[in-house]
XYZ file of C-alpha atoms in Angstrom:
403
model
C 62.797 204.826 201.615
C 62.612 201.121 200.633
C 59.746 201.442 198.651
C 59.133 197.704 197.954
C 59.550 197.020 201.442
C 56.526 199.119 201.977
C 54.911 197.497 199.314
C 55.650 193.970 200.630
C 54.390 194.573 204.076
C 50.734 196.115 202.900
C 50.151 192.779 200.778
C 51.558 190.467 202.975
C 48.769 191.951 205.840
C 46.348 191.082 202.579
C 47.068 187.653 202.868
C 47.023 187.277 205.673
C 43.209 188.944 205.979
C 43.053 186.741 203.419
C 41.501 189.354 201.455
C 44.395 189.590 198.433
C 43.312 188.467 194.953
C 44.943 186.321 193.185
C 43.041 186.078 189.830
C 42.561 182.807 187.587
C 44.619 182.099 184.072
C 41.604 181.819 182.151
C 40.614 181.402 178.054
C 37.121 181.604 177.227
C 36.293 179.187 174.740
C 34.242 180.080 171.640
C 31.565 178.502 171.347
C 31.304 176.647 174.500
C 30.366 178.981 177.242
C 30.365 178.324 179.827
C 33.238 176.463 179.855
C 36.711 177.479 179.741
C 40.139 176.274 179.692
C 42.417 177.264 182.992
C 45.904 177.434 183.024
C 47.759 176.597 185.758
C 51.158 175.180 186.712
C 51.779 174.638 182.742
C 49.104 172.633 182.526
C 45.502 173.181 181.049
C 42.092 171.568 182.339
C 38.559 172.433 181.360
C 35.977 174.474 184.421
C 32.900 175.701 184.090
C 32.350 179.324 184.753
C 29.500 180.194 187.252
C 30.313 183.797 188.015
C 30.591 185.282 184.646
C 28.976 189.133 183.776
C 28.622 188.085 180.532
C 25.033 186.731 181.598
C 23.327 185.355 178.700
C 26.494 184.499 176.472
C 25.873 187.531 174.306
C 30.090 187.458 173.782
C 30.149 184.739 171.932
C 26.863 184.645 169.942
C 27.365 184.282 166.319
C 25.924 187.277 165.298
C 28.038 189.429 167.595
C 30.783 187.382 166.677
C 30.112 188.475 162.606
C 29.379 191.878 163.308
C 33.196 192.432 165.321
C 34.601 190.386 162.566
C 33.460 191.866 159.708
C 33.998 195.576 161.118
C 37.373 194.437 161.845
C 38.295 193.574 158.310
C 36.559 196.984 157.005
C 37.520 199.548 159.696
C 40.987 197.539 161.167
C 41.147 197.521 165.162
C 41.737 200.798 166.666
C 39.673 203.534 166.914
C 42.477 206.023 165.967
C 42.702 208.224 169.171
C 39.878 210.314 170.878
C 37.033 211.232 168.576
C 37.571 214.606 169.206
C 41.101 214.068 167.096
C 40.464 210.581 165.319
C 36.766 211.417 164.406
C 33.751 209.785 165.200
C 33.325 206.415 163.379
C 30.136 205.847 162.159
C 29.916 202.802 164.323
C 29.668 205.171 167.400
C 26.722 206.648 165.547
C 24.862 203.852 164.959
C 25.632 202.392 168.224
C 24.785 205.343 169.992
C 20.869 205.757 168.291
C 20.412 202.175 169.296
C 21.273 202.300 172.670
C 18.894 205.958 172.959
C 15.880 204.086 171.100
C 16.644 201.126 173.850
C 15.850 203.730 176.739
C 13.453 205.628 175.001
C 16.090 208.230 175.036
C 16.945 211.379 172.811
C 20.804 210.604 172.834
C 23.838 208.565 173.955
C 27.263 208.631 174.597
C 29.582 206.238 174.901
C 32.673 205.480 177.353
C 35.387 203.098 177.243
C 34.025 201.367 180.479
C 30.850 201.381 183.170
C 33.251 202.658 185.130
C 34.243 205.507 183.382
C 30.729 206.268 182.306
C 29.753 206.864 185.969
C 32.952 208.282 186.579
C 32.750 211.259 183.848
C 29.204 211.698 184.023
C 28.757 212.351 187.725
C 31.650 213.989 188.249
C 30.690 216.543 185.289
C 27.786 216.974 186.915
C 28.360 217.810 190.457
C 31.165 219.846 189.565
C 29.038 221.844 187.107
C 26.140 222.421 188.324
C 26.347 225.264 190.386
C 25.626 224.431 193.844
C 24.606 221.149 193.471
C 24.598 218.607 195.576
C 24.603 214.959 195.206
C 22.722 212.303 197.229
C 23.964 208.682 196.802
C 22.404 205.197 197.971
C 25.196 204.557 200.435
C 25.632 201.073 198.860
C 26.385 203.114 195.466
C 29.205 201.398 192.897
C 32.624 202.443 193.766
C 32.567 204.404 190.292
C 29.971 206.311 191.288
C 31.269 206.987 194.670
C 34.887 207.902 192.632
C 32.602 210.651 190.188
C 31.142 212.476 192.931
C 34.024 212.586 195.200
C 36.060 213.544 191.957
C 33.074 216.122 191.072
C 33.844 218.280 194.407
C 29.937 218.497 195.104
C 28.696 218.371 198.247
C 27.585 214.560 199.387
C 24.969 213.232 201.203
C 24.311 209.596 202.137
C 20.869 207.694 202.143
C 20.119 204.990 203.596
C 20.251 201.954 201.046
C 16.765 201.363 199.249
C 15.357 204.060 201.744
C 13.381 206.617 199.632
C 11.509 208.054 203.081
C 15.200 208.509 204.023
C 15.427 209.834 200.561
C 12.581 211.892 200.992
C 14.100 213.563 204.116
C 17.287 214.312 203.073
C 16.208 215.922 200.182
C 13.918 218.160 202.029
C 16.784 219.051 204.250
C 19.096 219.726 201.018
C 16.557 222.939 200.809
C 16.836 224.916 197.173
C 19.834 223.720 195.478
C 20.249 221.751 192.264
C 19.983 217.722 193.686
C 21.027 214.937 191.719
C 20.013 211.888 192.715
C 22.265 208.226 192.312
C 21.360 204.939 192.879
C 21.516 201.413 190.968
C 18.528 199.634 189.755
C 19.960 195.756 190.331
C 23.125 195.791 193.178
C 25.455 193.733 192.285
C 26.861 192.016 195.105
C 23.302 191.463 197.019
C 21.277 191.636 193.954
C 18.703 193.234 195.535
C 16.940 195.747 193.094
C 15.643 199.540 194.084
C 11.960 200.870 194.776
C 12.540 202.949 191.561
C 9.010 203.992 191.658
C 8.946 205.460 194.837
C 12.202 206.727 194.492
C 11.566 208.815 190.911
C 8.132 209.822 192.440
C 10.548 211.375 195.457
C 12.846 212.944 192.938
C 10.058 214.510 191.062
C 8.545 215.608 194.133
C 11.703 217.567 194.810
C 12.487 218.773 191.523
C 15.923 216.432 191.517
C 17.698 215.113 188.773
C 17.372 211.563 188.687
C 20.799 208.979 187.913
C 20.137 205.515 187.588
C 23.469 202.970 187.317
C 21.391 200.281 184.970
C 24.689 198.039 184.575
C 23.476 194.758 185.722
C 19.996 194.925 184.514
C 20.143 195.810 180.839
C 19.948 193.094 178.198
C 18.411 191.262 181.225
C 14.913 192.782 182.003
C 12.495 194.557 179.828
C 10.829 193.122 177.093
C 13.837 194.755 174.721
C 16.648 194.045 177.134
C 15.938 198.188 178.305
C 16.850 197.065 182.033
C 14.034 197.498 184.980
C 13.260 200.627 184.435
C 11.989 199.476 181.341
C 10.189 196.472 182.560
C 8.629 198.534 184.889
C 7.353 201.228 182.859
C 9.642 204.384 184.194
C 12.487 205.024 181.509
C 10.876 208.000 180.625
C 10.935 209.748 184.147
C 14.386 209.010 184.834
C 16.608 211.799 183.872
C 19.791 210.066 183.214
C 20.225 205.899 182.626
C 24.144 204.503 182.497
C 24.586 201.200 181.237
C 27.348 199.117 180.314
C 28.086 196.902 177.049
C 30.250 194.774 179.142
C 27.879 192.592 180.890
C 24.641 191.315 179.638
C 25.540 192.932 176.159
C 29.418 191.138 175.948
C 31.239 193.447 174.597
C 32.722 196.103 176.805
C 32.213 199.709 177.287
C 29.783 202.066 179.110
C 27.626 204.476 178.138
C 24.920 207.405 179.221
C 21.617 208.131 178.216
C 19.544 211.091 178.390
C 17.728 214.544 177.068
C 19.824 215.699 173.920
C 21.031 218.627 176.491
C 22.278 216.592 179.061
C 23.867 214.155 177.190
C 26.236 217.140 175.184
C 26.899 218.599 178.040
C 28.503 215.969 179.566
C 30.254 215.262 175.914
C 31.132 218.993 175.594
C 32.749 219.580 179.721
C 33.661 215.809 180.362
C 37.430 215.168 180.596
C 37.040 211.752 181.177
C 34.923 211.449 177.672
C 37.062 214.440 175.668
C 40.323 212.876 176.230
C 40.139 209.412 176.254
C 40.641 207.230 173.033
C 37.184 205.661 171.551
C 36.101 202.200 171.793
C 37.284 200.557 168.336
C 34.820 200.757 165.707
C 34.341 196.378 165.888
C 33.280 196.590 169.520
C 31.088 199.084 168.846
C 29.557 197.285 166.038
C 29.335 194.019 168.029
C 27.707 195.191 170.965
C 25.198 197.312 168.481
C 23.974 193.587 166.713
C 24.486 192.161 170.532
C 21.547 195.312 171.272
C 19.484 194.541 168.112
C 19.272 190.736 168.859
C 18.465 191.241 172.609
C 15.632 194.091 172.003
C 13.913 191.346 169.736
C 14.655 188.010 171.422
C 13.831 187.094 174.895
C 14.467 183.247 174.577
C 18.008 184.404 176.436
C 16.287 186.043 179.173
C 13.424 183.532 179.524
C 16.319 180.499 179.530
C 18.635 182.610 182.405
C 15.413 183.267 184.960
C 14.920 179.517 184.232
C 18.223 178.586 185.097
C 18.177 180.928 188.049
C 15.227 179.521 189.631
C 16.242 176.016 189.188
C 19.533 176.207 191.258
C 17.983 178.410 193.976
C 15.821 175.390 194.583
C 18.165 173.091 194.208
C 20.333 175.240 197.039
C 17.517 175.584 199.195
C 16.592 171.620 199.225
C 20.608 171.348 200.020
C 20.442 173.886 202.624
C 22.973 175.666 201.259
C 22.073 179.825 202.846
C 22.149 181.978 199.709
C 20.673 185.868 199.701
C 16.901 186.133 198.584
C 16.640 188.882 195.537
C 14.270 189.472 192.822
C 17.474 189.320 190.375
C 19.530 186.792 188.643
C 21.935 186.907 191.024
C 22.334 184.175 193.770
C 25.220 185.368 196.924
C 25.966 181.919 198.343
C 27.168 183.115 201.666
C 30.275 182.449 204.001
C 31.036 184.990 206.107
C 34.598 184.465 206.338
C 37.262 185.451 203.864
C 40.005 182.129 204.454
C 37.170 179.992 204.004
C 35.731 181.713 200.832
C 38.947 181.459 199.500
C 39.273 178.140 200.696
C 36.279 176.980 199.014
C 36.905 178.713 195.587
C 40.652 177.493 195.203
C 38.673 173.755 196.467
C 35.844 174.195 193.300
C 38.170 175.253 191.307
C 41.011 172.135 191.584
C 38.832 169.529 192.765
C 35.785 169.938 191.135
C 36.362 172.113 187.719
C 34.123 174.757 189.169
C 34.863 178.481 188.283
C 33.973 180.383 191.486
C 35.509 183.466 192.412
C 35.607 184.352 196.244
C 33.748 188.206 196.714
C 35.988 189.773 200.326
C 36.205 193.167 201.111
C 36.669 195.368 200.178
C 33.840 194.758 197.237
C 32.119 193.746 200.500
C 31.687 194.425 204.392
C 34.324 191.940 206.644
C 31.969 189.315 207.618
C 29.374 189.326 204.756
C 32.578 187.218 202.368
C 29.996 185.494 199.833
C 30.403 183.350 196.580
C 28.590 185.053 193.946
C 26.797 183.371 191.293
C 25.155 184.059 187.971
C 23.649 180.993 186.426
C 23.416 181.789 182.715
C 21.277 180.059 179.681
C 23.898 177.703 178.722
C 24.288 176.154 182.227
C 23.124 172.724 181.595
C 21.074 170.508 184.379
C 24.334 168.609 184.792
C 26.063 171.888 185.184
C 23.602 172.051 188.389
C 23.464 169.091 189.612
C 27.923 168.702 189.833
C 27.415 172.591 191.607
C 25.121 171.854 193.624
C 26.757 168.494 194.681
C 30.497 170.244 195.379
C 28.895 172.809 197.750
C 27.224 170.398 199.676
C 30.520 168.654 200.226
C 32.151 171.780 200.835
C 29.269 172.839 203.207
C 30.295 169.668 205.265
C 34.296 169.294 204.669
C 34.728 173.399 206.267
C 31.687 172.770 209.365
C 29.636 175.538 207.796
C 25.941 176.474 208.861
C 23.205 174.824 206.786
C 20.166 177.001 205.306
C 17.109 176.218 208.575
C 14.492 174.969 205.932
């Protein structure tokens, strides 16, 4: 078989979905987010970076910056294999008791992604927990889709944000061991769960509750602890994964729970027991990253700000964006040439960092720009953004916001 052949026809019918990815050449610039310098062509030109998960510019603060540095020089850069072989750094310790005092937790464990936190952990679960079974928002992460399918468990589907769904389906479920997955803040609506009346269902039934807290912590809370610290119900969730790769700017995921749950997963997890740690420096930058967020909100405060200011601005341009009660803003397009179109446009004509969101990350028709406005995005910043879509908006005959 001419395997490349095979390969070549599958991406070709990509492009011409226009749903392949072709990713941008980008450095990050220390000390100037959000700017950053793209390469292209062999040649290099300056664009500011509106879709970035690092949301409040934690990566390059210059405490976070120290703490890698300095851990780099005393520990060196690898992590020396898993830490069931390498041992655990003390790092991991001290990372891990910060990020259980953060969720008002009695332990932690860390992963080498978000991904492979929701992975490991759900997949542990489900597969065992005799009998259990496994309901999941039906707009769950892929990861967490990939952990339960991995887990074997038995799957059931609610409707998205739908806890009388919920409700239902977990009456149907009958006696078995239920677990219980959804997200707090979705990332490509940015719409963020009824977790009140969705933990009050869980208790109700006697399920397990797993909350994917990714895009929220660092970002909500009045220590960074996600929504489910904001809104007062850490404490009656049973399980809360996070990542260090977003708000935080590091990378790496973890878990948070009961002192039980949490070694259990550690103790029957493949996807934790053979995978090599996190190096000791990113564990000690995203623990300072932690300790400065749980005491300063002046980030947070500065990125609702920001957020605010360019949904108004889009709305007085009639530029159609998704309404959400989180710091994200989908700028919708509903096509995938033209979302592509539009980003490649930004990006060469107007030094705008974009990137298009197609399925499958997203249902054909529903193709959206996504955009996180951070701290450091100056009024400028705005007003040149702003300005470009509007062009845009005119130059590819697309339908204005009705005011």
């Amino acid at each position: 078989m001419d395997f490349d052949a095979l390969f070549t026809r599958h991406l070709d019918s990509l492009k011409a979905e226009g749903n392949y990815r072709v990713f941008a050449d980008l450095e990050r610039r220390c000390g100037n987010f959000p700017r950053a310098a793209n390469h292209k062509d062999g040649q290099l030109r300056d664009v500011t970076v509106w879709c970035s998960n690092d949301y409040l510019g934690m990566g390059q603060h210059p405490d976070v910056i120290e703490a890698m540095v300095s851990a780099v020089k005393a520990c060196g850069t690898g992590a020396g294999g898993t830490r069931n072989i390498g041992g655990t750094n003390h790092h991991h310790i001290l990372l891990e008791a910060e990020l259980a005092d953060l969720h008002g937790k009695e332990a932690a464990l860390l992963f080498t992604s978000g991904y492979v936190s929701n992975w490991a952990a759900l997949g542990t679960l489900g597969a065992r927990i005799p009998g259990a079974v496994i309901l999941s928002d039906e707009k769950n992460h892929a990861s967490m889709i990939e952990g339960i399918r991995h887990s074997r468990a038995d799957k059931v589907l609610w409707r998205h944000n739908d806890w009388r769904d919920l409700d239902r389906k977990l009456h149907a479920v009958g006696d078995r061991p239920k677990i219980v997955a959804f997200e707090s803040v979705y990332s490509m609506d940015g719409d963020i769960a009824p977790i009140r009346e969705i933990v009050e269902v869980c208790e109700a039934h006697g399920a397990l509750s797993y909350i994917d807290e990714v895009h929220a912590v660092g970002m909500y809370g009045p220590r960074g602890g996600g929504v489910t610290e904001r809104d007062g119900l850490a404490d009656r969730i049973s399980l809360i994964e996070g990542t260090l790769g977003k708000a935080f700017g590091c990378v790496g995921g973890y878990i948070t729970g009961s002192a039980a749950l949490v070694d259990f997963v550690r103790s029957f997890s493949s996807g934790f027991i053979f995978t090599t740690a996190l190096p000791p420096a990113v564990a000690a930058a995203a623990t300072a990253s932690i300790r400065h967020l749980k005491t300063s909100g002046a980030e947070r405060a500065a990125q609702a700000a920001r957020v605010a200011h360019l949904r108004a601005r889009l709305d007085t341009a009639g530029i159609p964006h998704m309404a959400n009660g989180s710091h994200i803003i989908p700028v919708m397009i509903g096509d995938p040439v033209k979302c592509k179109m539009i980003s490649d446009i930004l990006m060469n004509d107007w030094g705008i960092y974009v990137q298009p969101i197609n399925y499958p990350t997203v249902p054909k028709g529903t193709e959206r720009l996504r955009i996180t406005p951070g701290p450091l995005h100056s009024d400028a910043d705005v007003d040149h953004l702003v300005t470009a879509l509007s062009s845009l908006w005119r130059h590819c005959a697309l339908a204005h916001a009705v005011a």
